[in-house]
Coordinates of C-alpha atoms (C1' of nucleotides) in Angstrom, one line a residue:
Chain A
M198 CA 13.3 -141.7 124.9
R199 CA 14.2 -143.0 121.6
A200 CA 15.1 -139.3 120.2
R201 CA 17.6 -139.2 122.9
D202 CA 19.1 -142.2 122.3
L203 CA 19.1 -141.6 118.9
D204 CA 20.6 -138.7 119.8
L205 CA 23.9 -139.6 122.1
N206 CA 24.1 -142.6 119.0
R207 CA 25.1 -139.9 116.6
R208 CA 27.1 -137.6 119.3
R209 CA 29.1 -140.8 120.3
K210 CA 30.1 -141.9 117.0
D211 CA 31.2 -138.7 116.1
M212 CA 33.2 -138.4 119.2
I213 CA 35.3 -142.0 117.9
L214 CA 35.3 -140.5 114.4
E215 CA 36.9 -137.3 115.9
A216 CA 39.4 -139.6 117.9
A217 CA 40.3 -142.2 115.0
A218 CA 40.9 -139.1 112.9
T219 CA 43.3 -137.6 115.5
C220 CA 45.1 -140.5 115.5
F221 CA 45.2 -141.5 112.0
V222 CA 46.6 -137.9 111.2
K223 CA 49.1 -138.8 113.0
Q224 CA 50.5 -142.2 112.6
G225 CA 48.3 -143.0 109.8
F226 CA 46.0 -145.8 109.1
H227 CA 47.3 -149.2 109.4
S228 CA 49.8 -148.0 112.3
T229 CA 47.2 -146.8 114.9
S230 CA 45.2 -149.8 116.2
M231 CA 41.8 -150.2 118.1
K232 CA 43.3 -149.9 121.1
D233 CA 44.6 -146.0 120.4
V234 CA 41.4 -145.1 119.6
C235 CA 39.8 -146.6 122.6
V236 CA 42.2 -144.8 124.6
A237 CA 41.9 -141.5 122.8
A238 CA 37.8 -141.7 122.8
A239 CA 38.6 -143.2 126.4
M240 CA 36.3 -145.8 126.0
S241 CA 35.9 -149.8 126.4
P242 CA 36.1 -151.8 123.1
G243 CA 33.3 -153.3 123.8
T244 CA 31.3 -149.5 124.2
V245 CA 33.5 -148.3 120.5
Y246 CA 32.3 -151.2 118.8
H247 CA 28.8 -151.0 120.2
Y248 CA 29.2 -147.3 118.3
V249 CA 31.1 -147.9 115.0
R250 CA 30.5 -151.4 112.8
S251 CA 34.6 -151.7 112.3
K252 CA 37.7 -149.9 111.6
T253 CA 36.7 -149.6 108.2
D254 CA 33.3 -147.9 109.0
I255 CA 35.3 -144.7 110.3
I256 CA 37.3 -144.6 107.0
R257 CA 33.6 -144.9 105.7
G258 CA 33.0 -141.8 107.9
I259 CA 36.0 -139.6 107.2
I260 CA 35.3 -140.4 103.4
E261 CA 32.2 -138.8 103.6
A262 CA 33.4 -135.7 105.8
D263 CA 35.8 -134.8 103.5
Q264 CA 33.1 -135.3 100.5
A265 CA 30.7 -132.4 102.0
V266 CA 34.0 -130.2 101.8
T267 CA 35.2 -130.7 98.5
S268 CA 31.5 -130.5 97.2
A269 CA 30.9 -127.4 98.8
L270 CA 34.2 -125.9 97.5
L271 CA 33.4 -127.2 94.0
R272 CA 29.8 -125.8 94.0
S273 CA 31.2 -122.0 94.9
L274 CA 33.1 -121.9 91.6
S275 CA 30.0 -122.7 89.8
E276 CA 28.6 -119.3 91.1
A277 CA 31.7 -117.1 90.7
D278 CA 31.8 -114.7 87.5
D279 CA 35.1 -115.2 86.4
F280 CA 36.3 -119.0 85.9
F281 CA 39.7 -118.6 86.0
A282 CA 40.4 -116.3 89.1
A283 CA 37.5 -118.7 90.9
L284 CA 39.5 -121.6 89.8
F285 CA 43.0 -119.9 90.6
A286 CA 41.9 -118.4 94.5
A287 CA 40.6 -122.2 94.9
L288 CA 43.9 -123.4 94.0
D289 CA 45.8 -120.9 96.5
R290 CA 43.5 -121.6 99.0
I291 CA 44.0 -125.6 98.7
A292 CA 47.9 -125.1 98.9
A293 CA 47.8 -122.8 101.6
D294 CA 45.2 -124.5 104.1
I295 CA 46.3 -128.4 103.6
S296 CA 49.2 -130.1 106.0
Q297 CA 51.4 -132.9 105.4
D298 CA 49.9 -135.1 107.7
D299 CA 46.3 -134.3 105.6
L300 CA 47.7 -135.3 102.3
A301 CA 50.0 -138.4 103.3
L302 CA 46.1 -139.5 105.4
S303 CA 44.1 -138.7 102.2
A304 CA 46.8 -141.2 100.2
E305 CA 46.3 -143.3 102.4
I306 CA 42.4 -143.9 102.8
S307 CA 42.6 -143.2 99.0
A308 CA 44.2 -146.9 98.8
E309 CA 42.3 -148.3 101.5
T310 CA 39.7 -147.9 99.5
L311 CA 40.7 -150.1 96.8
R312 CA 41.2 -153.3 98.4
Q313 CA 37.0 -153.2 99.7
A314 CA 34.0 -152.9 97.7
D315 CA 31.5 -150.7 99.2
L316 CA 34.7 -148.5 100.1
Q317 CA 35.6 -148.3 96.6
K318 CA 31.8 -147.6 95.6
L319 CA 31.6 -144.5 98.0
S320 CA 34.9 -142.6 96.6
R321 CA 34.3 -143.5 93.0
L322 CA 31.0 -141.7 93.6
A323 CA 32.5 -138.5 95.3
L324 CA 35.2 -138.8 92.4
A325 CA 32.3 -138.7 90.0
E326 CA 30.1 -136.0 91.5
T327 CA 33.7 -133.3 91.9
V328 CA 34.0 -134.2 88.3
A329 CA 30.1 -133.4 87.5
D330 CA 30.3 -130.2 90.0
L331 CA 33.9 -128.8 87.9
A332 CA 32.0 -129.7 84.8
R333 CA 28.9 -127.8 85.1
A334 CA 31.2 -124.6 86.7
V335 CA 33.4 -125.1 82.7
S336 CA 30.1 -125.3 81.3
L337 CA 29.0 -122.2 83.0
G338 CA 32.8 -120.7 82.0
Q339 CA 32.0 -121.8 78.6
E340 CA 28.9 -120.1 77.9
R341 CA 30.8 -116.9 79.4
G342 CA 33.4 -116.8 76.8
Q343 CA 36.2 -117.6 78.8
I344 CA 37.0 -121.1 78.1
D345 CA 36.9 -123.0 74.6
A346 CA 34.1 -123.9 73.6
S347 CA 35.0 -126.6 71.9
L348 CA 35.8 -128.5 75.1
A349 CA 33.8 -131.2 76.3
P350 CA 32.9 -130.0 80.1
D351 CA 33.1 -133.6 81.5
Q352 CA 36.5 -134.3 80.2
A353 CA 38.1 -130.9 80.7
A354 CA 37.0 -130.9 84.0
A355 CA 38.7 -134.6 84.6
M356 CA 42.0 -133.2 83.1
L357 CA 41.9 -130.3 85.5
I358 CA 40.9 -132.9 88.4
A359 CA 43.9 -135.0 87.0
L360 CA 46.2 -132.4 87.5
L361 CA 45.3 -130.8 90.6
D362 CA 45.5 -135.1 92.1
G363 CA 48.8 -135.7 90.6
L364 CA 50.3 -131.9 92.1
L365 CA 49.1 -133.1 95.3
W366 CA 50.6 -136.4 95.3
Q367 CA 54.4 -134.6 94.6
A368 CA 52.9 -132.0 97.3
T369 CA 52.6 -135.0 99.4
L370 CA 56.3 -136.4 98.6
F371 CA 57.9 -133.6 98.3
G372 CA 56.5 -131.3 100.6
I373 CA 53.9 -128.3 100.5
E374 CA 56.5 -125.7 99.5
R375 CA 57.2 -126.9 96.2
M376 CA 53.5 -127.1 95.3
K377 CA 53.3 -123.6 96.2
A378 CA 56.1 -123.2 93.7
Q379 CA 55.0 -125.2 91.2
L380 CA 51.6 -123.4 91.9
P381 CA 52.1 -120.0 88.8
F382 CA 53.4 -122.9 86.7
A383 CA 49.7 -125.3 87.0
K384 CA 47.9 -122.3 86.6
Q385 CA 49.8 -121.4 83.0
A386 CA 49.1 -125.1 81.9
L387 CA 45.1 -125.3 82.9
A388 CA 44.7 -121.7 81.0
R389 CA 46.9 -123.4 77.9
M390 CA 44.5 -126.4 78.3
M391 CA 41.4 -124.5 78.6
I392 CA 41.4 -121.6 76.4
D393 CA 41.4 -122.4 72.5
P394 CA 45.0 -121.8 71.0
D395 CA 43.3 -119.9 68.0
R396 CA 41.0 -117.2 70.0
T397 CA 44.0 -114.2 69.8
C398 CA 44.7 -115.2 66.1
Chain B
M1384 CA 81.6 -171.0 98.1
R1385 CA 81.1 -167.6 99.2
A1386 CA 79.8 -167.3 95.2
R1387 CA 77.6 -169.6 95.5
D1388 CA 76.5 -168.8 98.5
L1389 CA 76.0 -165.2 97.5
D1390 CA 73.8 -166.4 94.6
L1391 CA 71.6 -168.6 96.6
N1392 CA 70.8 -165.6 98.6
R1393 CA 70.0 -163.6 95.9
R1394 CA 68.1 -166.8 94.0
R1395 CA 65.9 -167.4 97.0
K1396 CA 65.1 -163.0 97.7
D1397 CA 64.0 -163.0 94.0
M1398 CA 61.7 -166.1 94.9
I1399 CA 60.4 -164.6 97.8
L1400 CA 59.9 -161.2 95.8
E1401 CA 57.9 -163.3 92.8
A1402 CA 55.6 -165.1 95.2
A1403 CA 54.6 -161.7 97.8
A1404 CA 54.0 -160.0 94.1
T1405 CA 51.4 -162.2 92.7
C1406 CA 50.0 -162.0 96.0
F1407 CA 49.8 -158.7 97.0
V1408 CA 48.5 -158.2 93.4
K1409 CA 45.6 -160.1 94.3
Q1410 CA 44.8 -159.3 97.5
G1411 CA 46.4 -156.5 98.2
F1412 CA 49.9 -155.5 100.4
H1413 CA 48.1 -155.4 103.9
S1414 CA 45.4 -158.7 103.3
T1415 CA 48.5 -160.8 102.3
S1416 CA 49.9 -162.1 105.7
M1417 CA 53.6 -163.7 105.5
K1418 CA 52.1 -167.0 105.9
D1419 CA 50.3 -166.3 102.5
V1420 CA 53.8 -165.6 101.3
C1421 CA 55.1 -168.5 103.0
V1422 CA 52.8 -170.7 101.4
A1423 CA 53.4 -169.1 97.6
A1424 CA 56.8 -169.3 98.4
A1425 CA 57.3 -172.6 99.9
M1426 CA 59.0 -171.8 102.4
S1427 CA 58.7 -171.7 106.4
P1428 CA 58.8 -168.1 108.2
G1429 CA 62.0 -168.5 109.7
T1430 CA 63.7 -168.9 105.8
V1431 CA 61.4 -166.1 104.5
Y1432 CA 63.2 -164.1 107.1
H1433 CA 66.5 -165.2 106.6
Y1434 CA 66.4 -163.8 103.1
V1435 CA 63.9 -160.9 103.9
R1436 CA 64.4 -158.2 106.4
S1437 CA 60.9 -157.7 106.6
K1438 CA 57.2 -157.1 104.5
T1439 CA 58.5 -153.9 104.0
D1440 CA 61.8 -154.8 103.2
I1441 CA 59.3 -157.0 100.2
I1442 CA 58.1 -153.7 99.1
R1443 CA 61.2 -151.5 98.9
G1444 CA 62.1 -154.8 96.4
I1445 CA 59.2 -153.9 94.2
I1446 CA 59.6 -150.4 94.1
E1447 CA 63.0 -150.9 93.0
A1448 CA 62.3 -153.2 90.2
D1449 CA 59.4 -150.9 89.0
Q1450 CA 61.9 -147.9 89.0
A1451 CA 64.3 -149.4 86.6
V1452 CA 61.3 -150.4 84.4
T1453 CA 59.6 -146.2 84.4
S1454 CA 62.8 -145.3 83.6
A1455 CA 64.0 -147.0 80.9
L1456 CA 60.7 -146.1 79.4
L1457 CA 61.7 -142.5 80.2
R1458 CA 64.9 -142.4 79.0
S1459 CA 63.7 -144.1 75.5
L1460 CA 61.5 -140.6 74.9
S1461 CA 65.1 -139.0 75.0
E1462 CA 66.0 -140.9 71.8
A1463 CA 62.9 -140.1 69.6
D1464 CA 62.8 -137.6 67.3
D1465 CA 59.6 -136.7 67.3
F1466 CA 58.5 -135.9 70.9
F1467 CA 54.7 -135.8 71.1
A1468 CA 55.2 -138.9 68.7
A1469 CA 56.8 -140.5 71.4
L1470 CA 55.2 -139.6 74.6
F1471 CA 51.7 -140.5 73.0
A1472 CA 52.7 -144.1 71.7
A1473 CA 54.2 -144.7 75.1
L1474 CA 51.0 -143.1 76.8
D1475 CA 49.1 -145.8 74.7
R1476 CA 51.5 -148.6 75.5
I1477 CA 51.1 -147.7 79.2
A1478 CA 47.2 -147.8 78.7
A1479 CA 47.2 -151.3 76.8
D1480 CA 49.8 -152.8 79.5
I1481 CA 48.7 -152.2 82.1
S1482 CA 46.2 -154.1 84.0
Q1483 CA 43.6 -153.0 87.5
D1484 CA 44.8 -155.0 89.9
D1485 CA 48.3 -153.5 89.0
L1486 CA 47.1 -150.1 89.6
A1487 CA 45.4 -151.2 92.9
L1488 CA 49.0 -152.3 94.0
S1489 CA 50.9 -149.3 92.6
A1490 CA 48.3 -146.9 94.7
E1491 CA 48.8 -149.2 98.0
I1492 CA 52.0 -149.2 97.5
S1493 CA 52.4 -145.5 97.1
A1494 CA 50.4 -145.1 100.1
E1495 CA 52.4 -147.8 102.3
T1496 CA 55.1 -145.5 101.3
L1497 CA 54.2 -142.7 103.0
R1498 CA 54.3 -143.3 106.7
Q1499 CA 58.0 -145.5 106.6
A1500 CA 60.9 -142.6 106.5
D1501 CA 63.0 -145.0 104.3
L1502 CA 60.1 -146.1 102.0
Q1503 CA 59.4 -142.5 101.4
K1504 CA 63.1 -141.6 100.2
L1505 CA 62.9 -144.1 98.1
S1506 CA 60.0 -143.3 96.4
R1507 CA 60.5 -139.8 96.2
L1508 CA 64.3 -140.4 94.6
A1509 CA 62.0 -142.5 92.1
L1510 CA 59.7 -139.3 91.3
A1511 CA 62.8 -137.2 90.8
E1512 CA 64.3 -139.2 89.0
T1513 CA 61.4 -139.4 86.6
V1514 CA 60.9 -136.0 86.8
A1515 CA 64.4 -135.6 86.2
D1516 CA 64.3 -137.9 83.4
L1517 CA 61.3 -136.4 81.1
A1518 CA 62.9 -133.2 81.8
R1519 CA 65.8 -134.2 79.9
A1520 CA 63.7 -135.3 76.6
V1521 CA 61.6 -131.8 77.2
S1522 CA 64.8 -130.2 76.7
L1523 CA 65.7 -131.8 73.3
G1524 CA 62.0 -131.4 72.5
Q1525 CA 62.9 -127.4 72.8
E1526 CA 65.9 -127.2 70.7
R1527 CA 63.9 -129.5 67.9
G1528 CA 61.1 -126.7 68.2
Q1529 CA 58.4 -129.2 68.9
I1530 CA 57.6 -127.7 72.3
D1531 CA 57.6 -123.7 73.5
A1532 CA 61.0 -122.8 74.6
S1533 CA 59.7 -120.6 76.8
L1534 CA 58.8 -123.2 79.4
A1535 CA 61.0 -124.4 82.6
P1536 CA 62.3 -128.3 81.4
D1537 CA 61.9 -129.7 84.9
Q1538 CA 58.2 -127.5 85.5
A1539 CA 56.5 -129.0 82.1
A1540 CA 58.0 -132.5 83.0
A1541 CA 56.4 -132.3 86.4
M1542 CA 53.0 -131.2 85.0
L1543 CA 52.9 -133.8 82.4
I1544 CA 53.7 -136.3 85.0
A1545 CA 51.0 -134.8 87.6
L1546 CA 48.5 -135.6 84.9
L1547 CA 49.8 -138.6 83.8
D1548 CA 49.7 -140.1 88.1
G1549 CA 46.2 -138.1 87.4
L1550 CA 44.6 -140.2 85.5
L1551 CA 46.3 -143.3 86.3
W1552 CA 44.1 -143.2 89.6
Q1553 CA 40.9 -142.2 87.9
A1554 CA 41.3 -145.5 85.9
T1555 CA 41.9 -147.1 89.2
L1556 CA 38.7 -146.0 90.3
F1557 CA 36.5 -146.0 87.6
G1558 CA 38.8 -148.9 85.2
I1559 CA 41.2 -148.7 82.2
E1560 CA 38.6 -148.5 79.6
R1561 CA 37.6 -145.2 80.9
M1562 CA 41.1 -144.2 80.8
K1563 CA 41.3 -145.2 77.3
A1564 CA 38.5 -143.3 76.6
Q1565 CA 40.1 -140.1 77.8
L1566 CA 43.4 -140.5 76.4
P1567 CA 43.0 -138.2 73.3
F1568 CA 41.3 -135.3 75.0
A1569 CA 44.8 -136.2 77.3
K1570 CA 46.9 -135.1 74.3
Q1571 CA 45.0 -132.8 73.0
A1572 CA 45.5 -131.1 76.7
L1573 CA 49.2 -132.1 76.9
A1574 CA 49.8 -130.8 73.2
R1575 CA 48.3 -127.3 74.8
M1576 CA 50.2 -127.2 77.8
M1577 CA 53.2 -127.9 75.9
I1578 CA 53.3 -125.9 72.7
D1579 CA 53.7 -122.3 72.5
P1580 CA 49.7 -120.8 71.7
D1581 CA 51.5 -117.9 69.5
R1582 CA 53.4 -120.0 67.3
T1583 CA 50.7 -120.3 64.7
C1584 CA 50.2 -116.5 64.7
Chain C
dA363 C1' 75.0 -171.9 106.3
dC364 C1' 70.5 -172.9 105.9
dC365 C1' 65.9 -174.6 107.8
dT366 C1' 61.8 -175.5 110.6
dG367 C1' 57.8 -174.7 113.2
dA368 C1' 56.8 -173.7 117.9
dA369 C1' 56.7 -169.3 120.7
dC370 C1' 55.8 -164.2 121.6
dA371 C1' 53.7 -160.2 121.6
dC372 C1' 50.3 -157.6 119.6
dC373 C1' 46.0 -157.1 116.3
dG374 C1' 40.6 -156.9 114.9
dT375 C1' 36.7 -158.0 116.9
dT376 C1' 33.3 -160.3 120.1
dC377 C1' 30.4 -162.0 124.3
dA378 C1' 28.8 -163.1 128.8
dA379 C1' 28.2 -160.3 132.8
dG380 C1' 27.2 -156.5 134.9
dT381 C1' 24.7 -152.0 135.3
Chain D
dA748 C1' 20.2 -150.2 126.5
dC749 C1' 25.2 -149.2 127.4
dC750 C1' 29.3 -151.0 128.7
dT751 C1' 33.2 -154.3 131.0
dG752 C1' 37.2 -156.4 129.6
dA753 C1' 38.6 -161.1 129.4
dA754 C1' 39.0 -164.2 125.4
dC755 C1' 39.9 -165.4 120.0
dA756 C1' 41.6 -166.2 116.1
dC757 C1' 45.5 -163.9 113.2
dC758 C1' 49.7 -161.1 112.2
dG759 C1' 54.2 -160.0 111.9
dT760 C1' 58.5 -161.7 113.8
dT761 C1' 62.0 -164.5 116.6
dC762 C1' 65.0 -168.1 118.3
dA763 C1' 66.3 -172.4 120.4
dA764 C1' 66.9 -176.5 117.9
dG765 C1' 67.9 -179.6 114.1
dT766 C1' 70.6 -181.2 109.4

DNA sequence: ACCTGAACACCGTTCAAGT
DNA sequence: ACCTGAACACCGTTCAAGT
């Protein structure tokens, strides 16, 4: 019955995380109360706290789930033959898939992360992993002659992520439509950043 | 005595804003209570609420003050003769002046902004003004032949701000020292983005 | 008008008590 | 073990009462 208990534990926690995510997306992290989460998960406070350590613990679960998605998307970049084609396709997909509420929540989670040491560490490791994954794709692109070989892959990756994060923030404030309109300019900027300007001379 | 009343009003509100800012920088927005602010400002709750509408109202004051600083810094870019020299100097100054706590607070304020319609509008207008100010400097740089004339000034400005915001976010997580180490790469990236790659051919 | 501080409704979390 | 819901300490804000 140990196996069954562990399974119940995981299932109940997933239910709570899902219910909480729904609330957070709709109302934000700080304005959804644990009572809201309890109602959405159809459990009493005591039960919720039996499966979840704290409100912060729920954020931890969401960050981990998000990072798994990002990581998979980035690893697929390393498997592509054409770096820029794959990168631009990924940007298009991000712009097409993301919702305004998702953007708001992820900004809120990012901020929440800063005031709690363990969450901040989690968030820092996630970003470091993202940059490392992307640096690997950059390195492969350099070997294929698609990217300026004189660039440090991790620095190029950091710049690319910075530009993308900055655009996502602008999309959060100005709306996703504006980001879609910005994409061609962003692609040009990224290509210029990463292709040797003297290459065609 | 109307004049004196208005003056007291402004002075007291400034005292509260200053006390609150100190608390926010040290502990963050959500983990400083109004009681903390009252103690720091040496006033009772009733007095604080006599001069300030709400906790959110304090954030509004901080955003407005921040934007005044940013706006002044950007306008000075328009007055420079060499766009990139002035831009790079501004980046160096930002990296030198900013503290880890400031970075954390501004991320937290940005997030807070998203869940309250009036704050979001304020924040959106501030970013729009920042982009517009910078676009003007870009436009002048183009007239002087320092920047690729084929770029749309507002788009180039938006990309520049996006990259800078992204780097500031990385500095928030990884520390300012890392941002200082990144600056040369950021400058190269910005120059490549904004200078016609065929110019020297 | 300016200020006090008790009071209000609500928050995240805990825990004695039930099954 | 799993679950309940009353209770606790604390939050942002208000308001009758004082000067």
